[in-house]
Amino acid sequence: MLRRALTAVAVLSLAGAVHAQETEEEKGPWAGKLSLGYLSTAGNTETTSYNTSFEVGYTKDSWLHQLTGAATGADDQEVTTAESYQLGWRTAYDFTERDFVFGTVDWRKDRFAGVIEQMAYALNYGRRVIDTPKHVLALGIGAGYRESDRADGTSTDSAIGRGSLLYNWNWSETAGFEQGVIVESGSDNTYIESVSAIRTQLIGGFNLVLSYTIKNNSDVPPDTEKRDTRTAISIEYAFE
């Protein structure tokens, strides 16, 4: 599945790459984030957990190309209790000040989930319903295709409908709240991911981030939880 993701990423980025080659002397701005959180306890119990993520974006005229990734894990008494990875690509084109179209490729792997691995492709229409310096609300709707490997050893393929929400509330120049939601629904399963985060600047490009993540699969094998949640505190470095 990962090979298919990399192939799809190349296809999505082709249009933007061609456009950039036409004006090689002009370089669009880069921006990105890198975060890392780690916790270790010792004594009566020995546990460790980590969460790391990154985001790199390239903007050129009306185009935006964005690569994101994340990894989380946890050990309890030297036994792995959580392990998941995500990789995503998004190419968007603004055709008005508020309206845009975008393609997405998302690869997810979770060792302990009812749905161990998913690969989803979608084409979407989006609109920034609110776009002010303090508040930004963007909604998206689209359709695509998804492949899933389940914990019971079966695999499913299905067409999907996709919805997304992104809300940013900038409390000040150094602090704010972010809420992101993705819903992918097909005949085999409905996947929902919600990420809520509070971010505040520490010094320079370094931020402190408190986040709460919910992942839910509607159809999982017996004796498997449908919902996973994670609370994380991370140090983030942002650049632009």
PDB file of C-alpha atoms in Angstrom:
ATOM      1  CA  MET A   1       0.000   0.000   0.000  1.00  0.00           C
ATOM      2  CA  LEU A   2       2.819   2.436   0.805  1.00  0.00           C
ATOM      3  CA  ARG A   3       4.195   2.083  -2.731  1.00  0.00           C
ATOM      4  CA  ARG A   4       0.776   3.031  -4.112  1.00  0.00           C
ATOM      5  CA  ALA A   5       0.755   6.075  -1.847  1.00  0.00           C
ATOM      6  CA  LEU A   6       4.099   7.280  -3.155  1.00  0.00           C
ATOM      7  CA  THR A   7       2.913   6.784  -6.737  1.00  0.00           C
ATOM      8  CA  ALA A   8      -0.256   8.767  -6.074  1.00  0.00           C
ATOM      9  CA  VAL A   9       1.765  11.537  -4.445  1.00  0.00           C
ATOM     10  CA  ALA A  10       3.845  11.835  -7.596  1.00  0.00           C
ATOM     11  CA  VAL A  11       0.720  12.096  -9.760  1.00  0.00           C
ATOM     12  CA  LEU A  12      -0.883  14.749  -7.546  1.00  0.00           C
ATOM     13  CA  SER A  13       2.258  16.888  -7.506  1.00  0.00           C
ATOM     14  CA  LEU A  14       2.865  16.721 -11.291  1.00  0.00           C
ATOM     15  CA  ALA A  15       0.715  19.723 -12.176  1.00  0.00           C
ATOM     16  CA  GLY A  16       2.360  21.915  -9.571  1.00  0.00           C
ATOM     17  CA  ALA A  17       5.835  20.751 -10.571  1.00  0.00           C
ATOM     18  CA  VAL A  18       5.221  21.615 -14.230  1.00  0.00           C
ATOM     19  CA  HIS A  19       3.930  25.030 -13.256  1.00  0.00           C
ATOM     20  CA  ALA A  20       6.985  25.670 -11.074  1.00  0.00           C
ATOM     21  CA  GLN A  21       9.355  24.701 -13.919  1.00  0.00           C
ATOM     22  CA  GLU A  22       7.847  27.415 -16.089  1.00  0.00           C
ATOM     23  CA  THR A  23       9.217  30.036 -13.666  1.00  0.00           C
ATOM     24  CA  GLU A  24      12.318  28.386 -12.240  1.00  0.00           C
ATOM     25  CA  GLU A  25      13.825  31.699 -11.312  1.00  0.00           C
ATOM     26  CA  GLU A  26      10.978  32.320  -8.879  1.00  0.00           C
ATOM     27  CA  LYS A  27      10.764  30.210  -5.749  1.00  0.00           C
ATOM     28  CA  GLY A  28       7.606  29.855  -3.732  1.00  0.00           C
ATOM     29  CA  PRO A  29       7.736  30.041   0.069  1.00  0.00           C
ATOM     30  CA  TRP A  30       8.253  26.926   2.143  1.00  0.00           C
ATOM     31  CA  ALA A  31       6.668  26.425   5.554  1.00  0.00           C
ATOM     32  CA  GLY A  32       6.567  23.553   7.981  1.00  0.00           C
ATOM     33  CA  LYS A  33       6.314  22.165  11.493  1.00  0.00           C
ATOM     34  CA  LEU A  34       8.118  19.435  13.403  1.00  0.00           C
ATOM     35  CA  SER A  35       6.926  18.247  16.814  1.00  0.00           C
ATOM     36  CA  LEU A  36       8.107  15.685  19.352  1.00  0.00           C
ATOM     37  CA  GLY A  37       6.631  14.473  22.615  1.00  0.00           C
ATOM     38  CA  TYR A  38       8.091  11.835  24.933  1.00  0.00           C
ATOM     39  CA  LEU A  39       7.162  10.465  28.366  1.00  0.00           C
ATOM     40  CA  SER A  40       8.979   7.904  30.514  1.00  0.00           C
ATOM     41  CA  THR A  41       8.114   6.620  34.006  1.00  0.00           C
ATOM     42  CA  ALA A  42      10.071   4.250  36.265  1.00  0.00           C
ATOM     43  CA  GLY A  43       9.598   2.684  39.657  1.00  0.00           C
ATOM     44  CA  ASN A  44       6.679   0.388  40.396  1.00  0.00           C
ATOM     45  CA  THR A  45       5.790   0.557  36.708  1.00  0.00           C
ATOM     46  CA  GLU A  46       7.952   1.266  33.690  1.00  0.00           C
ATOM     47  CA  THR A  47       6.225   2.919  30.758  1.00  0.00           C
ATOM     48  CA  THR A  48       7.360   4.984  27.815  1.00  0.00           C
ATOM     49  CA  SER A  49       5.386   6.752  25.108  1.00  0.00           C
ATOM     50  CA  TYR A  50       6.225   9.004  22.190  1.00  0.00           C
ATOM     51  CA  ASN A  51       4.461  11.017  19.535  1.00  0.00           C
ATOM     52  CA  THR A  52       6.068  12.830  16.645  1.00  0.00           C
ATOM     53  CA  SER A  53       4.701  14.583  13.586  1.00  0.00           C
ATOM     54  CA  PHE A  54       5.788  16.810  10.731  1.00  0.00           C
ATOM     55  CA  GLU A  55       4.228  19.048   8.094  1.00  0.00           C
ATOM     56  CA  VAL A  56       5.953  20.587   5.073  1.00  0.00           C
ATOM     57  CA  GLY A  57       4.149  22.869   2.623  1.00  0.00           C
ATOM     58  CA  TYR A  58       5.115  24.599  -0.616  1.00  0.00           C
ATOM     59  CA  THR A  59       2.998  27.477  -1.969  1.00  0.00           C
ATOM     60  CA  LYS A  60       3.280  28.763  -5.520  1.00  0.00           C
ATOM     61  CA  ASP A  61       0.735  31.280  -6.810  1.00  0.00           C
ATOM     62  CA  SER A  62      -2.646  29.507  -6.386  1.00  0.00           C
ATOM     63  CA  TRP A  63      -1.118  26.079  -5.683  1.00  0.00           C
ATOM     64  CA  LEU A  64      -0.399  24.481  -2.315  1.00  0.00           C
ATOM     65  CA  HIS A  65       1.420  21.154  -1.913  1.00  0.00           C
ATOM     66  CA  GLN A  66       1.590  19.667   1.562  1.00  0.00           C
ATOM     67  CA  LEU A  67       3.202  16.544   3.023  1.00  0.00           C
ATOM     68  CA  THR A  68       2.327  15.401   6.541  1.00  0.00           C
ATOM     69  CA  GLY A  69       3.330  12.474   8.696  1.00  0.00           C
ATOM     70  CA  ALA A  70       2.956  11.189  12.249  1.00  0.00           C
ATOM     71  CA  ALA A  71       4.065   8.299  14.435  1.00  0.00           C
ATOM     72  CA  THR A  72       2.999   7.273  17.940  1.00  0.00           C
ATOM     73  CA  GLY A  73       3.948   4.426  20.232  1.00  0.00           C
ATOM     74  CA  ALA A  74       3.821   3.205  23.814  1.00  0.00           C
ATOM     75  CA  ASP A  75       5.494   0.466  25.880  1.00  0.00           C
ATOM     76  CA  ASP A  76       4.331  -0.901  29.228  1.00  0.00           C
ATOM     77  CA  GLN A  77       6.783  -3.128  31.096  1.00  0.00           C
ATOM     78  CA  GLU A  78       8.735  -3.507  27.813  1.00  0.00           C
ATOM     79  CA  VAL A  79       5.587  -4.723  26.008  1.00  0.00           C
ATOM     80  CA  THR A  80       4.419  -2.628  23.063  1.00  0.00           C
ATOM     81  CA  THR A  81       0.865  -1.410  23.673  1.00  0.00           C
ATOM     82  CA  ALA A  82       0.466   1.169  20.891  1.00  0.00           C
ATOM     83  CA  GLU A  83       2.091   1.713  17.511  1.00  0.00           C
ATOM     84  CA  SER A  84       0.696   3.737  14.616  1.00  0.00           C
ATOM     85  CA  TYR A  85       1.924   5.661  11.582  1.00  0.00           C
ATOM     86  CA  GLN A  86       0.369   8.125   9.148  1.00  0.00           C
ATOM     87  CA  LEU A  87       1.502   9.708   5.892  1.00  0.00           C
ATOM     88  CA  GLY A  88      -0.539  12.121   3.815  1.00  0.00           C
ATOM     89  CA  TRP A  89      -0.262  14.280   0.715  1.00  0.00           C
ATOM     90  CA  ARG A  90      -2.515  17.175  -0.289  1.00  0.00           C
ATOM     91  CA  THR A  91      -2.421  19.272  -3.455  1.00  0.00           C
ATOM     92  CA  ALA A  92      -4.826  22.224  -3.572  1.00  0.00           C
ATOM     93  CA  TYR A  93      -5.628  24.887  -6.165  1.00  0.00           C
ATOM     94  CA  ASP A  94      -7.471  28.138  -5.330  1.00  0.00           C
ATOM     95  CA  PHE A  95      -9.745  29.186  -8.189  1.00  0.00           C
ATOM     96  CA  THR A  96     -11.342  32.051  -6.218  1.00  0.00           C
ATOM     97  CA  GLU A  97     -10.406  33.834  -3.002  1.00  0.00           C
ATOM     98  CA  ARG A  98     -12.516  31.390  -0.969  1.00  0.00           C
ATOM     99  CA  ASP A  99     -13.050  28.331  -3.201  1.00  0.00           C
ATOM    100  CA  PHE A 100     -10.534  25.608  -3.987  1.00  0.00           C
ATOM    101  CA  VAL A 101     -10.209  22.035  -5.229  1.00  0.00           C
ATOM    102  CA  PHE A 102      -7.805  19.542  -3.721  1.00  0.00           C
ATOM    103  CA  GLY A 103      -6.647  15.967  -4.011  1.00  0.00           C
ATOM    104  CA  THR A 104      -5.670  13.828  -1.039  1.00  0.00           C
ATOM    105  CA  VAL A 105      -3.745  10.607  -0.507  1.00  0.00           C
ATOM    106  CA  ASP A 106      -3.739   9.172   3.026  1.00  0.00           C
ATOM    107  CA  TRP A 107      -1.913   6.083   4.304  1.00  0.00           C
ATOM    108  CA  ARG A 108      -2.563   4.884   7.843  1.00  0.00           C
ATOM    109  CA  LYS A 109      -1.140   1.918   9.716  1.00  0.00           C
ATOM    110  CA  ASP A 110      -2.113   0.970  13.273  1.00  0.00           C
ATOM    111  CA  ARG A 111      -0.822  -2.261  14.738  1.00  0.00           C
ATOM    112  CA  PHE A 112      -3.533  -2.476  17.405  1.00  0.00           C
ATOM    113  CA  ALA A 113      -6.589  -1.157  15.528  1.00  0.00           C
ATOM    114  CA  GLY A 114      -9.420  -3.241  14.150  1.00  0.00           C
ATOM    115  CA  VAL A 115      -8.497  -1.845  10.740  1.00  0.00           C
ATOM    116  CA  ILE A 116      -4.719  -2.286  10.678  1.00  0.00           C
ATOM    117  CA  GLU A 117      -3.934  -0.458   7.438  1.00  0.00           C
ATOM    118  CA  GLN A 118      -5.841   1.929   5.192  1.00  0.00           C
ATOM    119  CA  MET A 119      -5.078   3.677   1.929  1.00  0.00           C
ATOM    120  CA  ALA A 120      -7.504   6.382   0.774  1.00  0.00           C
ATOM    121  CA  TYR A 121      -7.553   8.575  -2.347  1.00  0.00           C
ATOM    122  CA  ALA A 122     -10.028  11.414  -2.908  1.00  0.00           C
ATOM    123  CA  LEU A 123     -10.800  14.472  -5.024  1.00  0.00           C
ATOM    124  CA  ASN A 124     -12.485  17.283  -3.095  1.00  0.00           C
ATOM    125  CA  TYR A 125     -14.077  20.712  -3.320  1.00  0.00           C
ATOM    126  CA  GLY A 126     -13.394  23.139  -0.487  1.00  0.00           C
ATOM    127  CA  ARG A 127     -14.527  26.558   0.644  1.00  0.00           C
ATOM    128  CA  ARG A 128     -13.245  28.931   3.300  1.00  0.00           C
ATOM    129  CA  VAL A 129     -16.552  29.868   4.905  1.00  0.00           C
ATOM    130  CA  ILE A 130     -14.826  32.228   7.324  1.00  0.00           C
ATOM    131  CA  ASP A 131     -11.492  33.831   6.492  1.00  0.00           C
ATOM    132  CA  THR A 132     -10.381  36.562   8.891  1.00  0.00           C
ATOM    133  CA  PRO A 133      -7.115  37.184  10.763  1.00  0.00           C
ATOM    134  CA  LYS A 134      -8.707  35.776  13.950  1.00  0.00           C
ATOM    135  CA  HIS A 135     -10.969  32.996  12.637  1.00  0.00           C
ATOM    136  CA  VAL A 136     -10.620  30.621   9.677  1.00  0.00           C
ATOM    137  CA  LEU A 137     -13.167  27.908   8.909  1.00  0.00           C
ATOM    138  CA  ALA A 138     -12.685  25.715   5.837  1.00  0.00           C
ATOM    139  CA  LEU A 139     -15.032  22.904   4.791  1.00  0.00           C
ATOM    140  CA  GLY A 140     -14.436  20.194   2.200  1.00  0.00           C
ATOM    141  CA  ILE A 141     -16.460  17.496   0.476  1.00  0.00           C
ATOM    142  CA  GLY A 142     -15.336  14.879  -2.005  1.00  0.00           C
ATOM    143  CA  ALA A 143     -15.322  11.292  -3.200  1.00  0.00           C
ATOM    144  CA  GLY A 144     -12.696   8.647  -3.755  1.00  0.00           C
ATOM    145  CA  TYR A 145     -11.566   5.097  -3.136  1.00  0.00           C
ATOM    146  CA  ARG A 146     -10.238   3.219  -0.112  1.00  0.00           C
ATOM    147  CA  GLU A 147      -8.378  -0.043   0.510  1.00  0.00           C
ATOM    148  CA  SER A 148      -8.338  -1.552   4.014  1.00  0.00           C
ATOM    149  CA  ASP A 149      -6.600  -4.489   5.720  1.00  0.00           C
ATOM    150  CA  ARG A 150      -8.450  -5.702   8.796  1.00  0.00           C
ATOM    151  CA  ALA A 151      -7.136  -7.319  11.971  1.00  0.00           C
ATOM    152  CA  ASP A 152      -9.035 -10.541  11.160  1.00  0.00           C
ATOM    153  CA  GLY A 153      -6.932 -11.020   8.030  1.00  0.00           C
ATOM    154  CA  THR A 154      -9.529  -9.854   5.495  1.00  0.00           C
ATOM    155  CA  SER A 155      -9.182  -6.971   3.031  1.00  0.00           C
ATOM    156  CA  THR A 156     -11.875  -4.664   1.653  1.00  0.00           C
ATOM    157  CA  ASP A 157     -12.023  -2.115  -1.162  1.00  0.00           C
ATOM    158  CA  SER A 158     -14.796   0.444  -1.505  1.00  0.00           C
ATOM    159  CA  ALA A 159     -15.802   3.804  -2.902  1.00  0.00           C
ATOM    160  CA  ILE A 160     -15.954   6.505  -0.240  1.00  0.00           C
ATOM    161  CA  GLY A 161     -17.443   9.876   0.445  1.00  0.00           C
ATOM    162  CA  ARG A 162     -15.119  12.280   2.225  1.00  0.00           C
ATOM    163  CA  GLY A 163     -15.829  15.314   4.382  1.00  0.00           C
ATOM    164  CA  SER A 164     -13.382  17.595   6.179  1.00  0.00           C
ATOM    165  CA  LEU A 165     -13.373  20.561   8.519  1.00  0.00           C
ATOM    166  CA  LEU A 166     -10.529  22.825   9.598  1.00  0.00           C
ATOM    167  CA  TYR A 167     -11.021  25.616  12.112  1.00  0.00           C
ATOM    168  CA  ASN A 168      -8.342  27.993  13.435  1.00  0.00           C
ATOM    169  CA  TRP A 169      -8.983  30.493  16.212  1.00  0.00           C
ATOM    170  CA  ASN A 170      -6.049  32.826  16.772  1.00  0.00           C
ATOM    171  CA  TRP A 171      -6.363  34.105  20.334  1.00  0.00           C
ATOM    172  CA  SER A 172      -3.315  36.306  19.910  1.00  0.00           C
ATOM    173  CA  GLU A 173      -0.146  36.530  17.851  1.00  0.00           C
ATOM    174  CA  THR A 174       1.401  33.768  19.976  1.00  0.00           C
ATOM    175  CA  ALA A 175      -1.484  31.435  20.923  1.00  0.00           C
ATOM    176  CA  GLY A 176      -4.482  29.785  19.362  1.00  0.00           C
ATOM    177  CA  PHE A 177      -6.802  26.805  18.989  1.00  0.00           C
ATOM    178  CA  GLU A 178      -7.059  24.399  16.047  1.00  0.00           C
ATOM    179  CA  GLN A 179      -9.705  21.800  15.237  1.00  0.00           C
ATOM    180  CA  GLY A 180      -9.485  19.359  12.358  1.00  0.00           C
ATOM    181  CA  VAL A 181     -11.998  16.644  11.416  1.00  0.00           C
ATOM    182  CA  ILE A 182     -11.907  14.058   8.614  1.00  0.00           C
ATOM    183  CA  VAL A 183     -14.760  11.668   7.817  1.00  0.00           C
ATOM    184  CA  GLU A 184     -14.378   8.872   5.233  1.00  0.00           C
ATOM    185  CA  SER A 185     -17.463   6.728   4.745  1.00  0.00           C
ATOM    186  CA  GLY A 186     -17.768   3.632   2.559  1.00  0.00           C
ATOM    187  CA  SER A 187     -19.851   0.470   2.419  1.00  0.00           C
ATOM    188  CA  ASP A 188     -17.329  -1.419   4.563  1.00  0.00           C
ATOM    189  CA  ASN A 189     -16.477   1.149   7.234  1.00  0.00           C
ATOM    190  CA  THR A 190     -16.732   4.772   8.344  1.00  0.00           C
ATOM    191  CA  TYR A 191     -13.467   6.274   9.564  1.00  0.00           C
ATOM    192  CA  ILE A 192     -13.518   9.463  11.651  1.00  0.00           C
ATOM    193  CA  GLU A 193     -10.475  11.368  12.846  1.00  0.00           C
ATOM    194  CA  SER A 194     -10.651  14.439  15.070  1.00  0.00           C
ATOM    195  CA  VAL A 195      -7.643  16.438  16.268  1.00  0.00           C
ATOM    196  CA  SER A 196      -8.033  19.325  18.742  1.00  0.00           C
ATOM    197  CA  ALA A 197      -4.963  21.347  19.657  1.00  0.00           C
ATOM    198  CA  ILE A 198      -3.969  24.381  21.689  1.00  0.00           C
ATOM    199  CA  ARG A 199      -0.707  25.976  20.620  1.00  0.00           C
ATOM    200  CA  THR A 200       1.291  28.677  22.396  1.00  0.00           C
ATOM    201  CA  GLN A 201       4.661  30.172  21.503  1.00  0.00           C
ATOM    202  CA  LEU A 202       7.571  29.515  23.847  1.00  0.00           C
ATOM    203  CA  ILE A 203      10.452  31.334  22.185  1.00  0.00           C
ATOM    204  CA  GLY A 204      11.300  32.060  18.578  1.00  0.00           C
ATOM    205  CA  GLY A 205       9.951  29.280  16.385  1.00  0.00           C
ATOM    206  CA  PHE A 206       9.356  26.887  19.296  1.00  0.00           C
ATOM    207  CA  ASN A 207       5.802  26.208  20.505  1.00  0.00           C
ATOM    208  CA  LEU A 208       4.150  24.149  23.228  1.00  0.00           C
ATOM    209  CA  VAL A 209       1.253  22.063  21.885  1.00  0.00           C
ATOM    210  CA  LEU A 210      -1.457  20.234  23.846  1.00  0.00           C
ATOM    211  CA  SER A 211      -3.541  17.974  21.595  1.00  0.00           C
ATOM    212  CA  TYR A 212      -6.362  15.469  21.862  1.00  0.00           C
ATOM    213  CA  THR A 213      -6.922  12.959  19.040  1.00  0.00           C
ATOM    214  CA  ILE A 214      -9.883  10.659  18.419  1.00  0.00           C
ATOM    215  CA  LYS A 215      -9.838   7.906  15.782  1.00  0.00           C
ATOM    216  CA  ASN A 216     -12.939   5.797  15.196  1.00  0.00           C
ATOM    217  CA  ASN A 217     -13.742   2.904  12.856  1.00  0.00           C
ATOM    218  CA  SER A 218     -17.414   1.923  12.725  1.00  0.00           C
ATOM    219  CA  ASP A 219     -16.888  -1.715  11.697  1.00  0.00           C
ATOM    220  CA  VAL A 220     -14.179  -3.671  13.541  1.00  0.00           C
ATOM    221  CA  PRO A 221     -13.651  -7.362  14.427  1.00  0.00           C
ATOM    222  CA  PRO A 222     -15.090  -8.732  17.694  1.00  0.00           C
ATOM    223  CA  ASP A 223     -13.235  -7.862  20.900  1.00  0.00           C
ATOM    224  CA  THR A 224     -11.724  -4.773  19.241  1.00  0.00           C
ATOM    225  CA  GLU A 225     -12.412  -1.231  20.376  1.00  0.00           C
ATOM    226  CA  LYS A 226     -13.913   1.036  17.729  1.00  0.00           C
ATOM    227  CA  ARG A 227     -12.407   4.184  19.214  1.00  0.00           C
ATOM    228  CA  ASP A 228      -8.847   5.144  20.084  1.00  0.00           C
ATOM    229  CA  THR A 229      -7.993   8.385  21.869  1.00  0.00           C
ATOM    230  CA  ARG A 230      -4.691  10.070  22.599  1.00  0.00           C
ATOM    231  CA  THR A 231      -3.727  13.097  24.677  1.00  0.00           C
ATOM    232  CA  ALA A 232      -0.276  14.513  23.945  1.00  0.00           C
ATOM    233  CA  ILE A 233       1.995  17.334  25.040  1.00  0.00           C
ATOM    234  CA  SER A 234       4.658  18.193  22.486  1.00  0.00           C
ATOM    235  CA  ILE A 235       7.354  20.700  21.671  1.00  0.00           C
ATOM    236  CA  GLU A 236       6.972  21.984  18.125  1.00  0.00           C
ATOM    237  CA  TYR A 237       9.372  23.872  15.875  1.00  0.00           C
ATOM    238  CA  ALA A 238       7.747  25.909  13.106  1.00  0.00           C
ATOM    239  CA  PHE A 239       9.510  27.539  10.172  1.00  0.00           C
ATOM    240  CA  GLU A 240       8.496  29.592   7.158  1.00  0.00           C
TER     241      GLU A 240
END
